[in-house]
mmCIF file of C-alpha atoms and ligand atoms in Angstrom:
data_model
loop_
_atom_site.group_PDB
_atom_site.id
_atom_site.type_symbol
_atom_site.label_atom_id
_atom_site.label_comp_id
_atom_site.label_asym_id
_atom_site.label_seq_id
_atom_site.Cartn_x
_atom_site.Cartn_y
_atom_site.Cartn_z
ATOM 1 C CA UNK Y 1 23.651 10.962 10.844
ATOM 2 C CA UNK Y 2 21.497 9.456 13.119
ATOM 3 C CA UNK Y 3 22.396 6.366 14.823
ATOM 4 C CA UNK Y 4 20.210 3.460 12.351
ATOM 5 C CA UNK Y 5 19.903 1.420 15.500
ATOM 6 C CA UNK Y 6 17.669 4.152 17.095
ATOM 7 C CA UNK Y 7 15.858 4.172 14.623
ATOM 8 C CA UNK Y 8 15.127 0.667 13.512
ATOM 9 C CA UNK Y 9 14.257 0.652 17.381
ATOM 10 C CA UNK Y 10 11.076 2.733 16.276
ATOM 11 C CA UNK Y 11 9.219 -0.110 14.454
ATOM 12 C CA UNK Y 12 8.101 -1.460 18.002
ATOM 13 C CA UNK Y 13 6.510 1.301 18.807
ATOM 14 C CA UNK Y 14 3.834 0.296 15.904
ATOM 15 C CA UNK Y 15 1.320 -1.488 17.070
ATOM 16 C CA UNK Y 16 1.768 -4.593 14.985
ATOM 17 C CA UNK Y 17 -0.254 -6.464 12.705
ATOM 18 C CA UNK Y 18 -2.895 -8.508 14.123
ATOM 19 C CA UNK Y 19 -1.684 -12.266 13.318
ATOM 20 C CA UNK Y 20 -4.842 -12.133 10.736
ATOM 21 C CA UNK Y 21 -3.966 -10.474 8.208
ATOM 22 C CA UNK Y 22 -0.478 -11.617 7.988
ATOM 23 C CA UNK Y 23 -2.365 -15.143 7.325
ATOM 24 C CA UNK Y 24 -4.561 -13.008 5.020
ATOM 25 C CA UNK Y 25 -1.523 -11.602 3.497
ATOM 26 C CA UNK Y 26 -0.351 -14.980 3.612
ATOM 27 C CA UNK Y 27 -3.313 -16.011 0.670
ATOM 28 C CA UNK Y 28 -3.598 -13.302 -1.005
ATOM 29 C CA UNK Y 29 0.227 -14.429 -1.516
ATOM 30 C CA UNK Y 30 -0.844 -17.177 -2.518
ATOM 31 C CA UNK Y 31 -2.881 -18.169 -6.721
ATOM 32 C CA UNK Y 32 -3.463 -21.015 -5.127
ATOM 33 C CA UNK Y 33 -5.511 -20.301 -2.109
ATOM 34 C CA UNK Y 34 -10.103 -20.617 -2.060
ATOM 35 C CA UNK Y 35 -12.251 -18.714 -0.793
ATOM 36 C CA UNK Y 36 -13.067 -21.748 2.026
ATOM 37 C CA UNK Y 37 -9.356 -20.936 3.249
ATOM 38 C CA UNK Y 38 -10.012 -17.226 3.290
ATOM 39 C CA UNK Y 39 -13.162 -17.791 4.827
ATOM 40 C CA UNK Y 40 -12.027 -19.717 7.003
ATOM 41 C CA UNK Y 41 -9.795 -17.271 8.527
ATOM 42 C CA UNK Y 42 -12.259 -14.613 8.941
ATOM 43 C CA UNK Y 43 -14.502 -17.036 10.763
ATOM 44 C CA UNK Y 44 -11.328 -18.053 12.555
ATOM 45 C CA UNK Y 45 -11.626 -14.020 14.014
ATOM 46 C CA UNK Y 46 -15.921 -13.418 15.304
ATOM 47 C CA UNK Y 47 -15.443 -9.648 15.445
ATOM 48 C CA UNK Y 48 -14.187 -9.615 12.252
ATOM 49 C CA UNK Y 49 -16.818 -11.545 10.736
ATOM 50 C CA UNK Y 50 -19.033 -9.683 12.361
ATOM 51 C CA UNK Y 51 -18.511 -6.433 11.921
ATOM 52 C CA UNK Y 52 -17.646 -7.931 7.895
ATOM 53 C CA UNK Y 53 -21.808 -8.987 7.889
ATOM 54 C CA UNK Y 54 -22.187 -5.342 9.140
ATOM 55 C CA UNK Y 55 -20.751 -3.874 6.636
ATOM 56 C CA UNK Y 56 -22.531 -6.052 3.580
ATOM 57 C CA UNK Y 57 -25.718 -6.064 5.014
ATOM 58 C CA UNK Y 58 -25.155 -1.896 4.862
ATOM 59 C CA UNK Y 59 -27.194 0.254 2.561
ATOM 60 C CA UNK Y 60 -23.096 0.939 1.170
ATOM 61 C CA UNK Y 61 -23.578 -2.744 -1.075
ATOM 62 C CA UNK Y 62 -27.087 -2.469 -1.533
ATOM 63 C CA UNK Y 63 -27.469 -6.189 -1.826
ATOM 64 C CA UNK Y 64 -31.360 -6.812 -1.469
ATOM 65 C CA UNK Y 65 -31.208 -10.525 0.601
ATOM 66 C CA UNK Y 66 -29.592 -10.645 3.980
ATOM 67 C CA UNK Y 67 -25.899 -11.538 3.977
ATOM 68 C CA UNK Y 68 -26.260 -14.608 6.695
ATOM 69 C CA UNK Y 69 -22.542 -15.948 6.540
ATOM 70 C CA UNK Y 70 -19.118 -15.235 5.801
ATOM 71 C CA UNK Y 71 -19.358 -17.282 2.635
ATOM 72 C CA UNK Y 72 -23.019 -15.410 1.710
ATOM 73 C CA UNK Y 73 -20.722 -12.726 1.909
ATOM 74 C CA UNK Y 74 -17.710 -13.716 -0.588
ATOM 75 C CA UNK Y 75 -20.567 -14.994 -2.997
ATOM 76 C CA UNK Y 76 -22.498 -12.118 -2.585
ATOM 77 C CA UNK Y 77 -19.643 -8.865 -2.704
ATOM 78 C CA UNK Y 78 -16.886 -10.608 -3.982
ATOM 79 C CA UNK Y 79 -13.806 -12.773 -2.842
ATOM 80 C CA UNK Y 80 -11.522 -9.412 -4.352
ATOM 81 C CA UNK Y 81 -13.462 -6.781 -2.426
ATOM 82 C CA UNK Y 82 -13.559 -8.531 0.878
ATOM 83 C CA UNK Y 83 -10.159 -9.579 0.423
ATOM 84 C CA UNK Y 84 -9.761 -6.148 0.655
ATOM 85 C CA UNK Y 85 -12.077 -5.113 3.010
ATOM 86 C CA UNK Y 86 -10.337 -7.245 5.929
ATOM 87 C CA UNK Y 87 -6.438 -6.074 4.648
ATOM 88 C CA UNK Y 88 -7.383 -2.365 4.682
ATOM 89 C CA UNK Y 89 -9.517 -2.598 8.536
ATOM 90 C CA UNK Y 90 -6.649 -4.362 10.166
ATOM 91 C CA UNK Y 91 -4.045 -3.017 9.139
ATOM 92 C CA UNK Y 92 -5.029 1.068 9.697
ATOM 93 C CA UNK Y 93 -4.714 1.883 13.078
ATOM 94 C CA UNK Y 94 -0.738 3.069 12.327
ATOM 95 C CA UNK Y 95 -1.187 5.094 8.939
ATOM 96 C CA UNK Y 96 -4.486 6.673 10.258
ATOM 97 C CA UNK Y 97 -1.991 8.833 12.292
ATOM 98 C CA UNK Y 98 -0.564 10.908 9.543
ATOM 99 C CA UNK Y 99 3.836 10.690 8.488
ATOM 100 C CA UNK Y 100 5.038 13.496 10.385
ATOM 101 C CA UNK Y 101 8.137 15.050 8.048
ATOM 102 C CA UNK Y 102 6.362 14.194 5.184
ATOM 103 C CA UNK Y 103 3.543 16.490 5.493
ATOM 104 C CA UNK Y 104 0.935 13.777 6.118
ATOM 105 C CA UNK Y 105 -1.451 14.761 8.352
ATOM 106 C CA UNK Y 106 -4.214 12.947 10.115
ATOM 107 C CA UNK Y 107 -5.447 10.182 7.369
ATOM 108 C CA UNK Y 108 -4.005 11.248 4.380
ATOM 109 C CA UNK Y 109 -1.818 8.594 4.137
ATOM 110 C CA UNK Y 110 -3.461 5.915 4.801
ATOM 111 C CA UNK Y 111 -5.873 7.257 2.274
ATOM 112 C CA UNK Y 112 -3.032 7.561 -0.623
ATOM 113 C CA UNK Y 113 -2.602 3.922 0.740
ATOM 114 C CA UNK Y 114 -5.669 2.800 0.257
ATOM 115 C CA UNK Y 115 -6.427 4.969 -3.081
ATOM 116 C CA UNK Y 116 -2.509 3.870 -4.447
ATOM 117 C CA UNK Y 117 -3.516 -0.137 -3.575
ATOM 118 C CA UNK Y 118 -7.307 0.921 -5.365
ATOM 119 C CA UNK Y 119 -5.076 1.910 -8.919
ATOM 120 C CA UNK Y 120 -2.883 -1.588 -8.447
ATOM 121 C CA UNK Y 121 -5.562 -3.423 -8.454
ATOM 122 C CA UNK Y 122 -6.535 -1.757 -12.482
ATOM 123 C CA UNK Y 123 -3.881 -1.634 -13.717
ATOM 124 C CA UNK Y 124 -2.442 -5.534 -12.315
ATOM 125 C CA UNK Y 125 -5.891 -6.533 -14.217
ATOM 126 C CA UNK Y 126 -5.007 -4.865 -17.147
ATOM 127 C CA UNK Y 127 -1.663 -6.048 -17.184
ATOM 128 C CA UNK Y 128 -2.526 -10.024 -17.163
ATOM 129 C CA UNK Y 129 -0.986 -9.928 -13.188
ATOM 130 C CA UNK Y 130 -4.265 -10.866 -12.142
ATOM 131 C CA UNK Y 131 -2.734 -13.937 -10.651
ATOM 132 C CA UNK Y 132 -0.894 -11.780 -8.225
ATOM 133 C CA UNK Y 133 -3.629 -9.648 -7.798
ATOM 134 C CA UNK Y 134 -3.683 -9.860 -3.888
ATOM 135 C CA UNK Y 135 -0.136 -9.600 -3.745
ATOM 136 C CA UNK Y 136 0.073 -6.586 -5.780
ATOM 137 C CA UNK Y 137 -3.043 -4.868 -3.722
ATOM 138 C CA UNK Y 138 -0.608 -5.244 -0.614
ATOM 139 C CA UNK Y 139 2.139 -4.088 -1.005
ATOM 140 C CA UNK Y 140 0.338 -0.729 -3.110
ATOM 141 C CA UNK Y 141 -1.339 -0.386 0.336
ATOM 142 C CA UNK Y 142 1.708 -0.757 2.520
ATOM 143 C CA UNK Y 143 4.550 0.182 0.437
ATOM 144 C CA UNK Y 144 4.872 3.464 2.423
ATOM 145 C CA UNK Y 145 5.384 1.806 5.847
ATOM 146 C CA UNK Y 146 8.340 2.854 6.833
ATOM 147 C CA UNK Y 147 6.782 6.063 6.740
ATOM 148 C CA UNK Y 148 5.612 5.635 9.793
ATOM 149 C CA UNK Y 149 8.969 5.224 11.504
ATOM 150 C CA UNK Y 150 10.780 7.306 9.241
ATOM 151 C CA UNK Y 151 8.843 10.304 9.341
ATOM 152 C CA UNK Y 152 9.999 12.305 12.796
ATOM 153 C CA UNK Y 153 13.691 11.143 11.761
ATOM 154 C CA UNK Y 154 13.114 13.003 8.322
ATOM 155 C CA UNK Y 155 11.190 16.193 10.058
ATOM 156 C CA UNK Y 156 14.072 16.404 12.000
ATOM 157 C CA UNK Y 157 16.133 16.267 8.817
ATOM 158 C CA UNK Y 158 14.328 18.185 6.805
ATOM 159 C CA UNK Y 159 16.046 20.940 5.606
ATOM 160 C CA UNK Y 160 18.786 18.914 4.443
ATOM 161 C CA UNK Y 161 16.961 16.881 2.812
ATOM 162 C CA UNK Y 162 15.551 19.784 0.936
ATOM 163 C CA UNK Y 163 19.095 21.711 -0.130
ATOM 164 C CA UNK Y 164 19.500 17.663 -2.000
ATOM 165 C CA UNK Y 165 16.012 17.421 -3.624
ATOM 166 C CA UNK Y 166 16.026 21.209 -5.081
ATOM 167 C CA UNK Y 167 19.440 22.354 -4.982
ATOM 168 C CA UNK Y 168 20.761 19.326 -5.981
ATOM 169 C CA UNK Y 169 17.963 17.090 -7.852
ATOM 170 C CA UNK Y 170 18.765 13.762 -5.944
ATOM 171 C CA UNK Y 171 14.903 11.679 -5.490
ATOM 172 C CA UNK Y 172 13.157 12.453 -2.018
ATOM 173 C CA UNK Y 173 14.402 8.317 -1.140
ATOM 174 C CA UNK Y 174 17.962 9.350 -1.884
ATOM 175 C CA UNK Y 175 18.107 11.891 0.105
ATOM 176 C CA UNK Y 176 16.989 10.057 3.069
ATOM 177 C CA UNK Y 177 19.139 7.378 2.751
ATOM 178 C CA UNK Y 178 21.886 9.948 2.448
ATOM 179 C CA UNK Y 179 21.472 12.508 5.190
ATOM 180 C CA UNK Y 180 19.318 10.024 7.690
ATOM 181 C CA UNK Y 181 21.372 6.864 6.413
ATOM 182 C CA UNK Y 182 18.377 5.068 5.856
ATOM 183 C CA UNK Y 183 14.828 5.754 3.636
ATOM 184 C CA UNK Y 184 12.044 4.798 3.690
ATOM 185 C CA UNK Y 185 11.973 1.718 1.773
ATOM 186 C CA UNK Y 186 15.367 0.040 3.674
ATOM 187 C CA UNK Y 187 13.104 0.610 6.412
ATOM 188 C CA UNK Y 188 9.289 -0.586 4.983
ATOM 189 C CA UNK Y 189 11.755 -3.750 3.900
ATOM 190 C CA UNK Y 190 13.093 -4.126 7.976
ATOM 191 C CA UNK Y 191 8.839 -3.347 9.272
ATOM 192 C CA UNK Y 192 7.850 -6.470 6.843
ATOM 193 C CA UNK Y 193 11.087 -8.716 7.782
ATOM 194 C CA UNK Y 194 9.665 -8.048 11.566
ATOM 195 C CA UNK Y 195 6.061 -8.582 10.925
ATOM 196 C CA UNK Y 196 6.539 -11.679 9.131
ATOM 197 C CA UNK Y 197 5.272 -11.034 6.239
ATOM 198 C CA UNK Y 198 6.092 -12.680 2.724
ATOM 199 C CA UNK Y 199 9.198 -11.962 0.593
ATOM 200 C CA UNK Y 200 8.064 -10.070 -2.805
ATOM 201 C CA UNK Y 201 6.121 -8.874 -0.482
ATOM 202 C CA UNK Y 202 9.251 -6.853 1.163
ATOM 203 C CA UNK Y 203 10.902 -7.089 -2.245
ATOM 204 C CA UNK Y 204 8.361 -5.024 -3.426
ATOM 205 C CA UNK Y 205 8.273 -2.461 0.281
ATOM 206 C CA UNK Y 206 11.966 -1.963 -0.011
ATOM 207 C CA UNK Y 207 12.096 -1.344 -4.482
ATOM 208 C CA UNK Y 208 8.894 0.530 -5.126
ATOM 209 C CA UNK Y 209 10.968 3.524 -6.184
ATOM 210 C CA UNK Y 210 12.518 1.444 -8.221
ATOM 211 C CA UNK Y 211 15.870 3.099 -7.805
ATOM 212 C CA UNK Y 212 17.684 -0.648 -8.935
ATOM 213 C CA UNK Y 213 17.412 -1.722 -12.557
ATOM 214 C CA UNK Y 214 16.685 -4.858 -11.968
ATOM 215 C CA UNK Y 215 13.956 -4.099 -9.851
ATOM 216 C CA UNK Y 216 12.680 -2.093 -12.782
ATOM 217 C CA UNK Y 217 12.597 -5.341 -14.801
ATOM 218 C CA UNK Y 218 9.973 -6.574 -11.465
ATOM 219 C CA UNK Y 219 5.747 -6.581 -13.507
ATOM 220 C CA UNK Y 220 4.552 -6.375 -9.476
ATOM 221 C CA UNK Y 221 7.308 -4.044 -8.501
ATOM 222 C CA UNK Y 222 7.143 -1.863 -11.597
ATOM 223 C CA UNK Y 223 2.910 -1.497 -10.712
ATOM 224 C CA UNK Y 224 2.721 -1.065 -7.575
ATOM 225 C CA UNK Y 225 5.537 1.939 -8.424
ATOM 226 C CA UNK Y 226 3.178 3.003 -11.252
ATOM 227 C CA UNK Y 227 0.164 2.634 -8.672
ATOM 228 C CA UNK Y 228 2.368 5.884 -7.127
ATOM 229 C CA UNK Y 229 2.785 7.496 -9.408
ATOM 230 C CA UNK Y 230 -0.820 7.528 -10.925
ATOM 231 C CA UNK Y 231 -2.150 8.868 -7.045
ATOM 232 C CA UNK Y 232 0.540 11.365 -7.462
ATOM 233 C CA UNK Y 233 -0.642 12.581 -11.144
ATOM 234 C CA UNK Y 234 -4.153 12.642 -9.157
ATOM 235 C CA UNK Y 235 -2.889 14.970 -6.280
ATOM 236 C CA UNK Y 236 -4.565 12.332 -3.411
ATOM 237 C CA UNK Y 237 -2.428 13.412 -0.899
ATOM 238 C CA UNK Y 238 0.924 13.489 -2.072
ATOM 239 C CA UNK Y 239 2.733 15.034 0.994
ATOM 240 C CA UNK Y 240 6.175 17.099 1.204
ATOM 241 C CA UNK Y 241 7.878 13.786 -0.742
ATOM 242 C CA UNK Y 242 5.097 14.006 -3.554
ATOM 243 C CA UNK Y 243 6.838 14.641 -7.074
ATOM 244 C CA UNK Y 244 10.290 14.223 -5.614
ATOM 245 C CA UNK Y 245 10.430 10.715 -7.058
ATOM 246 C CA UNK Y 246 12.038 9.857 -10.124
ATOM 247 C CA UNK Y 247 9.829 8.612 -13.420
ATOM 248 C CA UNK Y 248 11.559 6.028 -15.037
ATOM 249 C CA UNK Y 249 9.707 6.590 -18.760
ATOM 250 C CA UNK Y 250 11.606 2.623 -19.952
ATOM 251 C CA UNK Y 251 9.097 1.324 -17.267
ATOM 252 C CA UNK Y 252 6.114 2.966 -19.292
ATOM 253 C CA UNK Y 253 7.538 2.100 -22.668
ATOM 254 C CA UNK Y 254 8.512 -1.623 -21.180
ATOM 255 C CA UNK Y 255 4.555 -2.029 -20.904
ATOM 256 C CA UNK Y 256 3.479 0.109 -23.701
ATOM 257 C CA UNK Y 257 1.660 2.542 -21.828
ATOM 258 C CA UNK Y 258 1.052 5.844 -23.834
ATOM 259 C CA UNK Y 259 0.153 8.998 -21.660
ATOM 260 C CA UNK Y 260 -3.370 8.510 -23.011
ATOM 261 C CA UNK Y 261 -3.944 5.009 -21.163
ATOM 262 C CA UNK Y 262 -2.271 6.241 -17.859
ATOM 263 C CA UNK Y 263 -5.592 9.282 -18.581
ATOM 264 C CA UNK Y 264 -8.365 6.059 -18.785
ATOM 265 C CA UNK Y 265 -6.580 4.911 -15.958
ATOM 266 C CA UNK Y 266 -6.776 7.956 -14.022
ATOM 267 C CA UNK Y 267 -10.054 8.792 -15.447
ATOM 268 C CA UNK Y 268 -11.564 4.797 -14.606
ATOM 269 C CA UNK Y 269 -9.888 5.551 -10.899
ATOM 270 C CA UNK Y 270 -12.022 8.826 -10.577
ATOM 271 C CA UNK Y 271 -15.276 6.526 -11.500
ATOM 272 C CA UNK Y 272 -14.072 4.540 -8.157
ATOM 273 C CA UNK Y 273 -13.904 6.824 -6.181
ATOM 274 C CA UNK Y 274 -16.944 5.715 -4.041
ATOM 275 C CA UNK Y 275 -15.923 2.428 -3.539
ATOM 276 C CA UNK Y 276 -12.443 3.392 -2.203
ATOM 277 C CA UNK Y 277 -14.451 5.676 0.359
ATOM 278 C CA UNK Y 278 -15.876 2.495 0.940
ATOM 279 C CA UNK Y 279 -13.260 0.994 2.046
ATOM 280 C CA UNK Y 280 -11.582 4.405 3.887
ATOM 281 C CA UNK Y 281 -15.051 3.818 6.167
ATOM 282 C CA UNK Y 282 -13.545 1.298 8.820
ATOM 283 C CA UNK Y 283 -15.150 -1.784 9.480
ATOM 284 C CA UNK Y 284 -15.174 -0.943 13.220
ATOM 285 C CA UNK Y 285 -17.719 1.151 14.130
HETATM 286 FE FE1 FE2 L 301 6.979 5.726 -0.933
#
């Protein structure tokens, strides 16, 4: 078995998330945070504010008058979209590299993360979790952050993991745990701790495949899990592990979510593909 200390040390090789992303995430987790607080944080980073205005004035948004201030941008584009633009652009650099071991090339892990986050946003509105929608969005975006570190160890042990998954019916995260001694959920939670993410965000990252019964009782974690499953059903950059996770029908039953409902959500996410593409295009170009 690989020395776990060696794996954990690799977290330091990731590019740390900028302070502004941590601040926005903290506000995103606070249902009482205001537009003013979020715009003040953006204004503290002039380069980000300038790029945000540039993006909001681009043809994509089709705003007839010129967006002159961050406050303007928030009122014209909407706070939700601004928070999402800031989040995806401040945490994107690590994700864009791809994930060796999971069969995901450059940009694919990122596309999956952004699409899954978008679906999580739809689910949050649908299941009355709007109060925590930014937290759910952020968690869906960052849930696989552990793969960025674990990928090279998964690549090294892929044959053994594959045998457990395909011959013995283990889920991919269980197989990671058995062969490597740690799975990408656990490692992702360690990254979150190191980067001072909030407790709930760390909890969702740690349990996003719902292996533990208690996590299946948690609405926000269940919605992030569902966003992952739906994204995989849509075939968005599923990777080598894509179809090798447990499907918990009791989670769907508890939410009173039928197969037809799932198809409706997939159709809605598909319709919004243009919005996802706008999030995938970097602010910083
Ligand atoms: Fe995952």
